[in-house]
Tab-separated table of C-alpha atoms and ligand atoms in Angstrom:
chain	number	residue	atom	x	y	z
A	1066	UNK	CA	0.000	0.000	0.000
A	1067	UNK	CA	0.769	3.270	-1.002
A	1068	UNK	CA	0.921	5.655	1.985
A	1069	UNK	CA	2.025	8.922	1.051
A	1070	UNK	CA	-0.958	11.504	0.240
A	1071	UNK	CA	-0.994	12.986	-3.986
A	1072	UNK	CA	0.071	16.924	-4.568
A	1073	UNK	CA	-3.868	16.797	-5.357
A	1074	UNK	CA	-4.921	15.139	-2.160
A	1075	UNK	CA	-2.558	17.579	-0.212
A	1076	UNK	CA	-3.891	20.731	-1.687
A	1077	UNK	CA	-7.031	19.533	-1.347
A	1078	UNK	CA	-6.188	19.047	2.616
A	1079	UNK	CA	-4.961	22.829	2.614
A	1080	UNK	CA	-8.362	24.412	1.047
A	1081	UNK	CA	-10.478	22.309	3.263
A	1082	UNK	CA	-8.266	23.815	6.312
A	1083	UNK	CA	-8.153	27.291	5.316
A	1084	UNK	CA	-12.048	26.822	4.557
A	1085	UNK	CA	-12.393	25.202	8.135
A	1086	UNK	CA	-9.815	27.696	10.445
A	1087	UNK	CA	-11.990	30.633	9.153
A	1088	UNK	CA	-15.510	30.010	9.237
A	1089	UNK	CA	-16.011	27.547	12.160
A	1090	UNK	CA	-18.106	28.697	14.745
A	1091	UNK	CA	-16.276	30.078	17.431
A	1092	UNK	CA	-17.081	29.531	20.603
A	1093	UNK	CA	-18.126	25.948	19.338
A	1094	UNK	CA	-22.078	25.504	18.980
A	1095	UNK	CA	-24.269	24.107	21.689
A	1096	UNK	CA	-25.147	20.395	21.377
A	1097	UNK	CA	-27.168	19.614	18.766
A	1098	UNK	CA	-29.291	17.550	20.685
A	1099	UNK	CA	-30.982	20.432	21.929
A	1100	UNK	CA	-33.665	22.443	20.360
A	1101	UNK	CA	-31.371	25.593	20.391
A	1102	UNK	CA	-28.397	23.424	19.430
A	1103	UNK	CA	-30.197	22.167	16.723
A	1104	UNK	CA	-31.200	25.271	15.083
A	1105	UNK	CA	-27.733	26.536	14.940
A	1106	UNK	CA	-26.314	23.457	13.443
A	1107	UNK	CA	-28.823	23.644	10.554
A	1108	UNK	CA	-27.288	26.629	10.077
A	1109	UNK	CA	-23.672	25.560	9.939
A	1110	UNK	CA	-24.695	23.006	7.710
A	1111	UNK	CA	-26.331	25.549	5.626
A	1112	UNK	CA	-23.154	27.556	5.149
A	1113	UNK	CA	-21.251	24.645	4.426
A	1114	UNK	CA	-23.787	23.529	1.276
A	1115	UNK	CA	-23.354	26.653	0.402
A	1116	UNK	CA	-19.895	26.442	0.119
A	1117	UNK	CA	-19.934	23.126	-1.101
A	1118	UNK	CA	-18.496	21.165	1.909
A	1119	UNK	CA	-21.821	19.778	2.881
A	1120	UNK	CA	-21.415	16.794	1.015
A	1121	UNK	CA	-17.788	16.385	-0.466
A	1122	UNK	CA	-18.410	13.163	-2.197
A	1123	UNK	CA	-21.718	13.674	-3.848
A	1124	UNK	CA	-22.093	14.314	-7.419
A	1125	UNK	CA	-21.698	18.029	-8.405
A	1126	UNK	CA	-25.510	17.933	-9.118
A	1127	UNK	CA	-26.511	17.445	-5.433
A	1128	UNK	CA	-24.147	19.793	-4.094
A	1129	UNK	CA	-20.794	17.912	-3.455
A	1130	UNK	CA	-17.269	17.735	-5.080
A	1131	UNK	CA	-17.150	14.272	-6.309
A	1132	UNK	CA	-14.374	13.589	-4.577
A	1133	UNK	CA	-12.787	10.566	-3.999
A	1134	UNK	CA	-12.851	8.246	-0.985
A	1135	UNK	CA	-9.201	9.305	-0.025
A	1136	UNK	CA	-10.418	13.104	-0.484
A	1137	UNK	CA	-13.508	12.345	1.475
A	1138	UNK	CA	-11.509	11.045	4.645
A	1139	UNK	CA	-9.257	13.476	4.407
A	1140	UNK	CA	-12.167	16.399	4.323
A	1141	UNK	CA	-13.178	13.729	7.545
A	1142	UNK	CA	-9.709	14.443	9.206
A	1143	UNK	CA	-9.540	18.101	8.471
A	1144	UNK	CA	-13.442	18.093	10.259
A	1145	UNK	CA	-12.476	16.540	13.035
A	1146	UNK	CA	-8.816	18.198	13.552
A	1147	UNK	CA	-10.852	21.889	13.356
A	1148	UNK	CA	-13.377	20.759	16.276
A	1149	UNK	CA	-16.153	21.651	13.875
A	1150	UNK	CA	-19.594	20.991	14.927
A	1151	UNK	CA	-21.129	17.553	15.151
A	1152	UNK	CA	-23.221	16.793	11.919
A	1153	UNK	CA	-26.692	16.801	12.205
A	1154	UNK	CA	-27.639	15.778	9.099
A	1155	UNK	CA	-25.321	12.487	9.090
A	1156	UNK	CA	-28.423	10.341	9.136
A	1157	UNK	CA	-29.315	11.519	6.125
A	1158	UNK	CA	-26.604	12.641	4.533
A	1159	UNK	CA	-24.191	9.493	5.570
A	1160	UNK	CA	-26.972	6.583	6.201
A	1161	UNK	CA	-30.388	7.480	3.774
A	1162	UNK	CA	-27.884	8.784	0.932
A	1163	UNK	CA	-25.989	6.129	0.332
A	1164	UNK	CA	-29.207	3.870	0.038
A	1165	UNK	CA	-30.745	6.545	-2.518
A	1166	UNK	CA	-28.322	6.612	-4.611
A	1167	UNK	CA	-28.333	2.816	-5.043
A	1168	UNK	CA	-31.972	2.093	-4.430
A	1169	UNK	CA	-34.079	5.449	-5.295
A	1170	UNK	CA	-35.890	6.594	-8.426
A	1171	UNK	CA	-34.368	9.803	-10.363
A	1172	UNK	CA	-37.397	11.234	-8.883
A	1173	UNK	CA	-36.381	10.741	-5.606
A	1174	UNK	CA	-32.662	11.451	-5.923
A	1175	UNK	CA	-34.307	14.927	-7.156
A	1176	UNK	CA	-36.267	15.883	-4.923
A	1177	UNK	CA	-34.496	14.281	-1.418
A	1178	UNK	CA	-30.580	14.679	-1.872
A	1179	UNK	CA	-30.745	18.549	-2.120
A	1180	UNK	CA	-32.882	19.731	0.797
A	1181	UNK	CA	-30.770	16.856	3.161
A	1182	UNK	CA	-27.360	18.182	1.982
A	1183	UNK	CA	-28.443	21.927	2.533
A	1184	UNK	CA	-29.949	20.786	6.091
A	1185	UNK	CA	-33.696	22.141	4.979
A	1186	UNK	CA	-35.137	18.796	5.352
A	1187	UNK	CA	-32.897	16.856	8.251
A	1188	UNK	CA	-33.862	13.017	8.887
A	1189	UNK	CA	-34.062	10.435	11.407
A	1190	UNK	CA	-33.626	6.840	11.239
A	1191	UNK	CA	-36.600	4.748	12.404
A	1192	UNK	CA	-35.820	1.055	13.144
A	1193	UNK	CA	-36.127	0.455	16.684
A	1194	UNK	CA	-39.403	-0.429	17.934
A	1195	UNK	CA	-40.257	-1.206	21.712
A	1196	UNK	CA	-40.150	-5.074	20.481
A	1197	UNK	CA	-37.595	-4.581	18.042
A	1198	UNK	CA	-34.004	-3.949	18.371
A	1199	UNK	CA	-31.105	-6.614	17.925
A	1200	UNK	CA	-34.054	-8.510	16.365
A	1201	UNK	CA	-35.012	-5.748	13.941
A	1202	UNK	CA	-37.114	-8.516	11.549
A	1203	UNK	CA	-39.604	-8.417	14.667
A	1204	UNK	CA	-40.838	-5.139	13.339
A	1205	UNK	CA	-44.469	-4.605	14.151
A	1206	UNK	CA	-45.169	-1.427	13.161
A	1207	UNK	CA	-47.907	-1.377	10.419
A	1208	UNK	CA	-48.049	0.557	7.136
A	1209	UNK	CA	-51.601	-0.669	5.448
A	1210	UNK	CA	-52.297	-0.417	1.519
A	1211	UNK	CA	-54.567	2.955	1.149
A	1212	UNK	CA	-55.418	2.474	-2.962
A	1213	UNK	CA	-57.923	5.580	-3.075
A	1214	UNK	CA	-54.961	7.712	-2.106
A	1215	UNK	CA	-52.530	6.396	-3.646
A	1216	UNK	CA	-50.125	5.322	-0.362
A	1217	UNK	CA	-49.932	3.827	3.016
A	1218	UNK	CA	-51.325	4.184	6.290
A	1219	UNK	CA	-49.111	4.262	8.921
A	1220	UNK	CA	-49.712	2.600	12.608
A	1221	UNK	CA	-47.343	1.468	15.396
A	1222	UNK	CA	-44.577	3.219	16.804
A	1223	UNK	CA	-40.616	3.675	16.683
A	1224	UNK	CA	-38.379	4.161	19.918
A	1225	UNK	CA	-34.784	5.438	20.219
A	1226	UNK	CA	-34.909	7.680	17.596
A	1227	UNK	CA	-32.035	9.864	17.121
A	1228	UNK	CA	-32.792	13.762	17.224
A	1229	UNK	CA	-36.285	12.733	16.434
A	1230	UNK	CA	-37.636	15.472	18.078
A	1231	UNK	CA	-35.659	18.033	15.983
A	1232	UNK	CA	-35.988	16.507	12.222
A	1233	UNK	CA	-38.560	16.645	9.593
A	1234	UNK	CA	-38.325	13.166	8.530
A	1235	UNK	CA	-38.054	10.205	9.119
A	1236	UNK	CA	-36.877	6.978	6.968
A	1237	UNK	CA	-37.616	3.550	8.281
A	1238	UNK	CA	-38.940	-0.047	7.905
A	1239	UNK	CA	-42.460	-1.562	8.284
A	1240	UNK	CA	-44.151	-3.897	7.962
A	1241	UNK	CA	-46.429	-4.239	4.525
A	1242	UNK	CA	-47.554	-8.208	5.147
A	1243	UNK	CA	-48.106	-9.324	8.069
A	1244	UNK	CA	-48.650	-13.436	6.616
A	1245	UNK	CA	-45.003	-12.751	5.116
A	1246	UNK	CA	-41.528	-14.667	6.447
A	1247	UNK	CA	-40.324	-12.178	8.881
A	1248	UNK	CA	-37.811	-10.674	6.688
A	1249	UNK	CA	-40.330	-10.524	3.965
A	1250	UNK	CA	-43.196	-8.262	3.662
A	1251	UNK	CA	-41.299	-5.406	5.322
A	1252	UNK	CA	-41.296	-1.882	3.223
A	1253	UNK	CA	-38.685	0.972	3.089
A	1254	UNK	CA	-40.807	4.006	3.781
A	1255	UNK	CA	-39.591	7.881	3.935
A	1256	UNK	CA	-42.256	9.586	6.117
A	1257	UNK	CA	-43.073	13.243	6.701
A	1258	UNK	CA	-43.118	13.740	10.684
A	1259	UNK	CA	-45.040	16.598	10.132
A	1260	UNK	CA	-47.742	15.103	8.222
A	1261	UNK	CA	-51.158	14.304	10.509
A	1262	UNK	CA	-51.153	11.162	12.684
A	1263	UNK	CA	-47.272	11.485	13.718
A	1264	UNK	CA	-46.837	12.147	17.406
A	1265	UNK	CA	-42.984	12.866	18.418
A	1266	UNK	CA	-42.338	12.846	22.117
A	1267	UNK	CA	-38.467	13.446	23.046
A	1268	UNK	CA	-36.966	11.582	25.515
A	1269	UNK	CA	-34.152	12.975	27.602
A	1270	UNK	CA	-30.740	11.050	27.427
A	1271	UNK	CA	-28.363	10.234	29.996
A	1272	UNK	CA	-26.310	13.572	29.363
A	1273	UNK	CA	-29.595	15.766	29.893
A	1274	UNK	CA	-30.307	16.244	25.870
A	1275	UNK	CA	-33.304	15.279	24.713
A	1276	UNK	CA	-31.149	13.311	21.959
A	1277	UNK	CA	-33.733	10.739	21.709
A	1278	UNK	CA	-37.871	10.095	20.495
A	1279	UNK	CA	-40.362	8.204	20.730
A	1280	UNK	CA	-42.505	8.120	17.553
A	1281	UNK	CA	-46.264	7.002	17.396
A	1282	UNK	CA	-48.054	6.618	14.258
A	1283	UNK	CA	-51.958	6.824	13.935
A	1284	UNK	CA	-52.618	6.489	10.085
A	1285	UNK	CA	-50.200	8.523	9.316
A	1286	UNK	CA	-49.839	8.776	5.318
A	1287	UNK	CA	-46.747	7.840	2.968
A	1288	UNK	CA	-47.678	8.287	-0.528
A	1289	UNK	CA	-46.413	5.626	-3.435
A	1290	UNK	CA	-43.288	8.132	-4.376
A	1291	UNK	CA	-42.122	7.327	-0.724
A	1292	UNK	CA	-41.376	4.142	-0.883
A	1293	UNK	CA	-37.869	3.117	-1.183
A	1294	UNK	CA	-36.960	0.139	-2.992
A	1295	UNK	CA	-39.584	-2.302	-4.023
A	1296	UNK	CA	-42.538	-3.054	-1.530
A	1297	UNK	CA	-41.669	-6.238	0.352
A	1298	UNK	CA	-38.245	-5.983	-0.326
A	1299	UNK	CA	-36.960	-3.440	2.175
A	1300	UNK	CA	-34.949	-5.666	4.528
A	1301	UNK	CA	-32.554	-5.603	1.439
A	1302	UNK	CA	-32.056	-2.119	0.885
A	1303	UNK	CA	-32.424	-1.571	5.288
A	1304	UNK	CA	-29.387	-3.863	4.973
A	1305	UNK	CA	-27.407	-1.000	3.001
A	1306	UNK	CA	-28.291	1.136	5.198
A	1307	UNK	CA	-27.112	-0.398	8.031
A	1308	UNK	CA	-23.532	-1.664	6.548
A	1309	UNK	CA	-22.787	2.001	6.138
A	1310	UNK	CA	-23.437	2.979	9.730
A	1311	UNK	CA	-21.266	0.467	11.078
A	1312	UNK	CA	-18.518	0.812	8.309
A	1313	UNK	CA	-16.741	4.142	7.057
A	1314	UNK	CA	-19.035	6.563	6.504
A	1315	UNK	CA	-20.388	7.225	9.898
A	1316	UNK	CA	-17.367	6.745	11.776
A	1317	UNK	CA	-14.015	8.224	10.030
A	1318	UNK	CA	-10.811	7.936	12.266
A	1319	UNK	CA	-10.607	11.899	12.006
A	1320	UNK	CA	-12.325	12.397	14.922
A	1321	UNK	CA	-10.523	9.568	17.363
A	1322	UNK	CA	-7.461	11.034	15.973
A	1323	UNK	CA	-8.696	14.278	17.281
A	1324	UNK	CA	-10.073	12.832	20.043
A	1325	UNK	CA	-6.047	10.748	20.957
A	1326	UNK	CA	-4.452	14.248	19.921
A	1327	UNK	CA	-6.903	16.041	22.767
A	1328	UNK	CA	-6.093	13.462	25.347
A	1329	UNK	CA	-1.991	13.714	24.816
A	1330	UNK	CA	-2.647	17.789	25.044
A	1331	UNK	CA	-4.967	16.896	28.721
A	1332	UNK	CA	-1.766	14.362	29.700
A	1333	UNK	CA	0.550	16.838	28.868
A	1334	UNK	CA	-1.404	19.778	30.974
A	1335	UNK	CA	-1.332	17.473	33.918
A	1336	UNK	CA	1.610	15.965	34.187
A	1337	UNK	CA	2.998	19.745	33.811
A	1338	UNK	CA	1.258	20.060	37.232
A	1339	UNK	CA	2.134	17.223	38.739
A	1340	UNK	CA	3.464	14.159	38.781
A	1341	UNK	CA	0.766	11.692	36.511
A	1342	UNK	CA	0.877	8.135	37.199
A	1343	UNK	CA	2.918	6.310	34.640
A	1344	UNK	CA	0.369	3.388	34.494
A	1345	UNK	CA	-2.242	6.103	33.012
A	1346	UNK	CA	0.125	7.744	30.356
A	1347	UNK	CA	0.950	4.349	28.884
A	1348	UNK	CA	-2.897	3.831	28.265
A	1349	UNK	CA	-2.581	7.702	26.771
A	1350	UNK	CA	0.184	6.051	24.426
A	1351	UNK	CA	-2.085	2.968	24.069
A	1352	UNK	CA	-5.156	5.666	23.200
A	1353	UNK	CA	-2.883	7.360	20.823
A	1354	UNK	CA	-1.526	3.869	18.926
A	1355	UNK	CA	-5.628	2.450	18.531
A	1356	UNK	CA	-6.329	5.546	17.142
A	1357	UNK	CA	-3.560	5.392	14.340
A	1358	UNK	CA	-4.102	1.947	13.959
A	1359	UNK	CA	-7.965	1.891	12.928
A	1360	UNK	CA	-6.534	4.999	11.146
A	1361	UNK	CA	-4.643	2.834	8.948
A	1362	UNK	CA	-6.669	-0.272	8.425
A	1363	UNK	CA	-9.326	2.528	7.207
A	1364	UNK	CA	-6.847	3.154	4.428
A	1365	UNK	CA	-6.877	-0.374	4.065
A	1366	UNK	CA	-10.768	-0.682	3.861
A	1367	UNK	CA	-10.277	2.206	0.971
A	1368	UNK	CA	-7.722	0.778	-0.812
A	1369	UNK	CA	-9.743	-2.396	-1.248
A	1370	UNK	CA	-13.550	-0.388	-1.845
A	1371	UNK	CA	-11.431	1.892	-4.653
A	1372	UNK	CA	-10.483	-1.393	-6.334
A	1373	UNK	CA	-14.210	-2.366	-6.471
A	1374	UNK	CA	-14.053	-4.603	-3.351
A	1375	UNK	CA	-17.440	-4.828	-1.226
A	1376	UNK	CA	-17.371	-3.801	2.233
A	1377	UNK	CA	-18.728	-6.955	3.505
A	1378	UNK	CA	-18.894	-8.242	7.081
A	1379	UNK	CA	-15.984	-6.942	7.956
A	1380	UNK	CA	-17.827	-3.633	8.433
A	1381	UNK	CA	-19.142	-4.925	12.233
A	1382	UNK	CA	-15.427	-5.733	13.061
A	1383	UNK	CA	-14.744	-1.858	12.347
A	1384	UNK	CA	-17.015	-0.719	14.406
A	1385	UNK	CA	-16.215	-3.493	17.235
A	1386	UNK	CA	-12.810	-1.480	17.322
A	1387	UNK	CA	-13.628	2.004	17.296
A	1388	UNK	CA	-16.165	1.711	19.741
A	1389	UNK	CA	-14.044	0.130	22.721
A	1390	UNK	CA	-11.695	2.236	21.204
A	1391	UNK	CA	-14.173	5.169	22.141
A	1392	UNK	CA	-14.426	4.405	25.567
A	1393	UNK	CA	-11.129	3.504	26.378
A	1394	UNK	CA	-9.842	7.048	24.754
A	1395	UNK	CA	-12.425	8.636	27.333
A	1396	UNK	CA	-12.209	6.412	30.229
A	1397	UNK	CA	-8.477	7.132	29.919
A	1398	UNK	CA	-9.138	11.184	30.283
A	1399	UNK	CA	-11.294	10.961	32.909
A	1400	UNK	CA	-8.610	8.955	35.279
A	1401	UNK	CA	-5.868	11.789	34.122
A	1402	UNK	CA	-8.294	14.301	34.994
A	1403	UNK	CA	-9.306	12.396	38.582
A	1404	UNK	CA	-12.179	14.476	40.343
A	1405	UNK	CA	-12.120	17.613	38.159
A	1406	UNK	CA	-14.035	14.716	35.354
A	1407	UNK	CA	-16.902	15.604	37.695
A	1408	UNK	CA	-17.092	19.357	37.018
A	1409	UNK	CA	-19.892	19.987	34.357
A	1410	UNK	CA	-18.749	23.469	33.315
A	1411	UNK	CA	-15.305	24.767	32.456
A	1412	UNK	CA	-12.288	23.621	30.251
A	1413	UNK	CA	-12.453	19.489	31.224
A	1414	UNK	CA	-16.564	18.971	30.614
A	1415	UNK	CA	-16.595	17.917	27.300
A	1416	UNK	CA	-14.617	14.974	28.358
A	1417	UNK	CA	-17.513	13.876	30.913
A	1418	UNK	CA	-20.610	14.408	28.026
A	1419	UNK	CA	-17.577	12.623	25.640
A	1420	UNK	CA	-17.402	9.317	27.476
A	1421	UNK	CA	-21.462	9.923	28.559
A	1422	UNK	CA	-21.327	8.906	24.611
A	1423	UNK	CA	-19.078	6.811	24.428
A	1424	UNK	CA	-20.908	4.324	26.123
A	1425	UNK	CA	-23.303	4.250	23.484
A	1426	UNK	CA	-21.349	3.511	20.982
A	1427	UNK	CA	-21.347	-0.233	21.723
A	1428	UNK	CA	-25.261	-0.036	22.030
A	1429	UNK	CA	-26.279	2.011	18.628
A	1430	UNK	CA	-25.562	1.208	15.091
A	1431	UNK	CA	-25.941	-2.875	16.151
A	1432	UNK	CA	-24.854	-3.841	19.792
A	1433	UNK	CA	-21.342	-5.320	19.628
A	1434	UNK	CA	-22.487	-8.897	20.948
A	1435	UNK	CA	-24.641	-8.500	17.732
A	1436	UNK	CA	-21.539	-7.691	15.902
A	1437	UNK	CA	-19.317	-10.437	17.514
A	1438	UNK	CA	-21.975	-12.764	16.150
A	1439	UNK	CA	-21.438	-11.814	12.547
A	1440	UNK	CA	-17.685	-11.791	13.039
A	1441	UNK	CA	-17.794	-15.416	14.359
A	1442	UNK	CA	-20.797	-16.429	11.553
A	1443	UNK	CA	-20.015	-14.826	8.429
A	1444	UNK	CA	-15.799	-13.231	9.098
A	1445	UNK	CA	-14.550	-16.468	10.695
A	1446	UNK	CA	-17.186	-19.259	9.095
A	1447	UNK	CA	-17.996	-20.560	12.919
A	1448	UNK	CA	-21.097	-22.445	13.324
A	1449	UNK	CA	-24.402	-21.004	14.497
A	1450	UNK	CA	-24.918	-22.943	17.739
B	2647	FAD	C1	-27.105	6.584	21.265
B	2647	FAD	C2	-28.099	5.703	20.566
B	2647	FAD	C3	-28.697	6.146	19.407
B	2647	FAD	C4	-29.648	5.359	18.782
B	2647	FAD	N1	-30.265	5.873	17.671
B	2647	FAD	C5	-31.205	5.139	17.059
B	2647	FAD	C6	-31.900	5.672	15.929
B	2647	FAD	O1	-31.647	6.803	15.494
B	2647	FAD	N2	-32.849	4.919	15.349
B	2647	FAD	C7	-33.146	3.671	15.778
B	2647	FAD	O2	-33.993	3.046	15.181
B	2647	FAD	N3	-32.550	3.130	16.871
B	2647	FAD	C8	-31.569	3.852	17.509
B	2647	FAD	N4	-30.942	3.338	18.621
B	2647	FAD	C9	-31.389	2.063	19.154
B	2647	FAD	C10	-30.401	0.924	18.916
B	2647	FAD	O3	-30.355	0.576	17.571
B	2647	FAD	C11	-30.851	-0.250	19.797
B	2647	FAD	O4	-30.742	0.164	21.154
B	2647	FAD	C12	-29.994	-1.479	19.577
B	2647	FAD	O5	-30.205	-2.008	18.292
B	2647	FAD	C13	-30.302	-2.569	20.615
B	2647	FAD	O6	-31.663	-2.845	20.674
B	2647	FAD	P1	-32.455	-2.823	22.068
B	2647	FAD	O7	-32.120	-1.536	22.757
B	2647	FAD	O8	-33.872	-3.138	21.780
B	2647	FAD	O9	-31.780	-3.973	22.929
B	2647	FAD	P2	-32.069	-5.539	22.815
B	2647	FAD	O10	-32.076	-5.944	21.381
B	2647	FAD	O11	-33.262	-5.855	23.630
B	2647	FAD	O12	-30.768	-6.148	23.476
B	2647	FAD	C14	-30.568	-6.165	24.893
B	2647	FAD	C15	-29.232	-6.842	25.166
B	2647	FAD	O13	-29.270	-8.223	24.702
B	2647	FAD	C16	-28.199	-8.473	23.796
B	2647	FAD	N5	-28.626	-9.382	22.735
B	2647	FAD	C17	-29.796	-9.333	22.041
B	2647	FAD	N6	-29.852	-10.314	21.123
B	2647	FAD	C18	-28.673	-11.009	21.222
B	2647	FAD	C19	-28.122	-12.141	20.539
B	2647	FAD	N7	-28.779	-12.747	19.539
B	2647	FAD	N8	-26.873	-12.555	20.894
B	2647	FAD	C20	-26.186	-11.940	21.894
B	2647	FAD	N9	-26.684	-10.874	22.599
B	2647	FAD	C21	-27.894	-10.408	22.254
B	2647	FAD	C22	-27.859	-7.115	23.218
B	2647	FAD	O14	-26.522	-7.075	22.720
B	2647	FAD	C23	-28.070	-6.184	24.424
B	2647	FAD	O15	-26.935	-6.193	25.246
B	2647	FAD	C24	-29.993	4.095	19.288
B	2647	FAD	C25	-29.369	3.633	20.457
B	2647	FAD	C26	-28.445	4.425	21.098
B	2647	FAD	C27	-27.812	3.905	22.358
């Protein structure tokens, strides 16, 4: 493997930081899992469709650069070295993308990719159901054939969904035939939370944010041009979906570089003051070393997608890594910062509402004993039982 960066890729690394160092928002934004916070990252992401850094990789047509993968994760590392704001629109614009552009219509690659990569229309992802998590194909939530209007009826409800109570839609799977296998008879629906019979109720997170809905539907209506994918089919195209929030796109090593970078700069600080233990600075060096490492078997995982390669199963042994990676990295600055992790204001708190997240990250995007089962099934060819 090739390691060293183009001329192109490294002047394309320069505009992005020149771009970033002068219009980031300064002080940084307040979470976007807050109403306010929310509103001002729809701006930020405004300004950066506008300057065409919404959606680097998109075609030209929708707003991005057409760059390549490599150009992507370097925009990704430039992001994350900045301290730019978290994106809001990364359901869409990393998760319901992807699957449009293999799975939609013209129609609907028309009329959806612009408003999600200008942050008009932001989306939420709609799986979960009080019945159904690990075993999404338990999906109960009804959408019933409406012929006279041309669409579906919606009934049931969704749980756990992310900044549901800030978006304007919502794309997720239900079920279209009940008599069906389980992973039949389930549709790929795109559904207006606005529209009548959707009730959104936020639920507050761990950290205080209400980062989370609940979602009821009460023949709620989709119309035909919002389905995704062929009726019956949509555990197929959820399937895309879902292998791009546990592979690259949602998690690029920018930001745990950032993140080991921060957490030498916090050892550094403290150790200035006092003597740190030496036990907790090798984990700093051990932070520092996962971080490069995941760094470089993405560039790996590139390499392999540029020449064509699918990104397979191997996808939930990525995010197995970088999300005990995650909490190690922020376990690690809380010990070097002892009881001043406690303090919820000043310079240290975004290391407590950091590893408040972290612990998440095992949970969301498939729960890693969900993802160790695919790595023993389908990576290492182990029997079921
Ligand atoms: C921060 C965060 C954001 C989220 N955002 C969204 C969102 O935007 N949209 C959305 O739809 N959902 C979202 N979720 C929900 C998430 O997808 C589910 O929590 C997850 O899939 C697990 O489902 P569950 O909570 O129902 O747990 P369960 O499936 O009930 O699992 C409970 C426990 O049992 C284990 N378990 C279950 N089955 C097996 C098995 N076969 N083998 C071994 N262990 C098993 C699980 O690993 C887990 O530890 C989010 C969750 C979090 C934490």
């Amino acid at each position: 493997m090739d390691l060293t960066f183009s001329e192109t890729e490294a002047a394309f690394r320069a505009e992005c930081r020149t771009w970033l160092e002068a219009n980031g928002p300064r002080p940084a934004l307040p979470s976007g899992d807050t109403a306010e916070g929310f509103a001002l990252h729809r701006e930020w992401e405004r300004l950066l469709f506008d300057s065409r850094w919404a959606v680097v990789s998109w075609p030209r047509e929708y707003g991005g650069r057409e760059a390549s993968l490599w150009e992507w994760l370097i925009f990704e590392e430039e992001y994350a070295r900045a301290g730019a704001p978290q994106r809001v629109t990364q359901n869409g614009i990393f998760l319901l993308a992807p699957t449009i552009f293999e799975f939609g219509t013209p129609e609907q690659r028309d009329r959806i990719l612009p408003k999600m990569a200008s942050g008009e229309e932001a989306w939420c992802q709609g799986w979960s159901e009080p019945n159904a998590g690990s075993d999404l194909a338990g999906i109960q939530a009804r959408a019933i054939r409406d012929d006279a209007a041309g669409g579906w009826r919606l009934r049931g409800q969704k749980t756990w969904t992310t900044r549901g109570a800030f978006c304007d839609r919502l794309f997720g799977l239900f079920r279209t035939d009940p008599d069906a296998p389980r992973h039949q008879g389930l549709t790929y629906l795109l559904v207006d939370l606005r529209a009548d019979g959707v009730t959104v109720r936020p639920v507050e997170r761990l950290d205080g944010d209400d980062g989370f809905a609940e979602v009821f539907f009460d023949d709620a209506f989709v119309p035909d041009h919002d389905v995704l994918g062929d009726v019956g089919r949509g555990w197929n195209v959820a399937m895309a979906t879902t292998g791009s929030e546990r592979g690259l796109t949602l998690r690029a090593p920018g930001r745990f570089m950032a993140a080991a970078d921060r957490l030498i700069e916090l050892a550094r600080r403290i150790s200035a003051q006092s003597d740190a233990d030496p036990l907790l600075l090798d984990r700093v060096t051990r932070a520092w070393m996962d971080a490069q490492a995941y760094r470089w078997q993405t560039f790996w995982t590139v390499t392999r997608l540029s020449d064509g390669a699918p990104a397979g199963a191997e996808s939930s042994l990525v995010k197995l890594f970088w999300s005990e990676l995650d909490v190690r990295l922020h376990e690690t600055a809380l010990a070097l910062l002892g009881p001043h992790a406690e303090l919820l204001d000043g310079d240290f708190a975004s290391w407590l509402k950091g590893y408040q997240f972290s612990l998440s990250g095992p949970i969301y995007a498939g729960t890693n004993e969900i993802q160790r089962n695919v790595v023993a099934e389908r990576v290492l060819g182990l029997p079921r039982k």
